[in-house]
């Protein structure tokens, strides 16, 4: 599953959550997916610049 797909699934689950605690946990997970993806892209770019 692509990070973008995982993000969308987590966001959809968050919006359908019945309580605030679940909503916030799912939102945090979706945010972490984006952060992890961004860090990976930054690392790839840094390696490309070093080469």
GROMACS .gro file of C-alpha atoms in nm:
model
   51
    1UNK     CA    1   0.000   0.000   0.000
    2UNK     CA    2   0.133   0.341  -0.094
    3UNK     CA    3   0.178   0.600   0.182
    4UNK     CA    4  -0.083   0.820   0.016
    5UNK     CA    5  -0.336   0.536   0.022
    6UNK     CA    6  -0.260   0.462   0.386
    7UNK     CA    7  -0.304   0.831   0.469
    8UNK     CA    8  -0.643   0.843   0.296
    9UNK     CA    9  -0.765   0.529   0.473
   10UNK     CA   10  -0.659   0.665   0.813
   11UNK     CA   11  -0.825   1.000   0.745
   12UNK     CA   12  -1.148   0.833   0.635
   13UNK     CA   13  -1.144   0.617   0.948
   14UNK     CA   14  -1.082   0.925   1.163
   15UNK     CA   15  -1.376   1.110   1.011
   16UNK     CA   16  -1.606   0.816   1.079
   17UNK     CA   17  -1.479   0.757   1.435
   18UNK     CA   18  -1.749   0.767   1.698
   19UNK     CA   19  -1.538   0.919   1.976
   20UNK     CA   20  -1.279   1.194   2.000
   21UNK     CA   21  -1.004   0.969   2.136
   22UNK     CA   22  -1.016   0.738   1.835
   23UNK     CA   23  -1.044   1.038   1.604
   24UNK     CA   24  -0.728   1.198   1.744
   25UNK     CA   25  -0.531   0.873   1.744
   26UNK     CA   26  -0.615   0.811   1.379
   27UNK     CA   27  -0.533   1.171   1.287
   28UNK     CA   28  -0.194   1.135   1.459
   29UNK     CA   29  -0.124   0.812   1.270
   30UNK     CA   30  -0.213   0.975   0.938
   31UNK     CA   31   0.011   1.271   1.022
   32UNK     CA   32   0.296   1.031   1.103
   33UNK     CA   33   0.254   0.860   0.764
   34UNK     CA   34   0.308   1.196   0.592
   35UNK     CA   35   0.606   1.281   0.812
   36UNK     CA   36   0.769   0.943   0.746
   37UNK     CA   37   0.716   0.986   0.372
   38UNK     CA   38   0.865   1.336   0.382
   39UNK     CA   39   1.171   1.214   0.576
   40UNK     CA   40   1.224   0.934   0.323
   41UNK     CA   41   1.206   1.178   0.031
   42UNK     CA   42   1.449   1.414   0.206
   43UNK     CA   43   1.695   1.127   0.262
   44UNK     CA   44   1.674   1.020  -0.103
   45UNK     CA   45   1.732   1.379  -0.216
   46UNK     CA   46   2.032   1.414   0.016
   47UNK     CA   47   2.185   1.093  -0.119
   48UNK     CA   48   2.131   1.210  -0.477
   49UNK     CA   49   2.299   1.543  -0.404
   50UNK     CA   50   2.595   1.369  -0.238
   51UNK     CA   51   2.654   1.145  -0.540
   0.00000   0.00000   0.00000
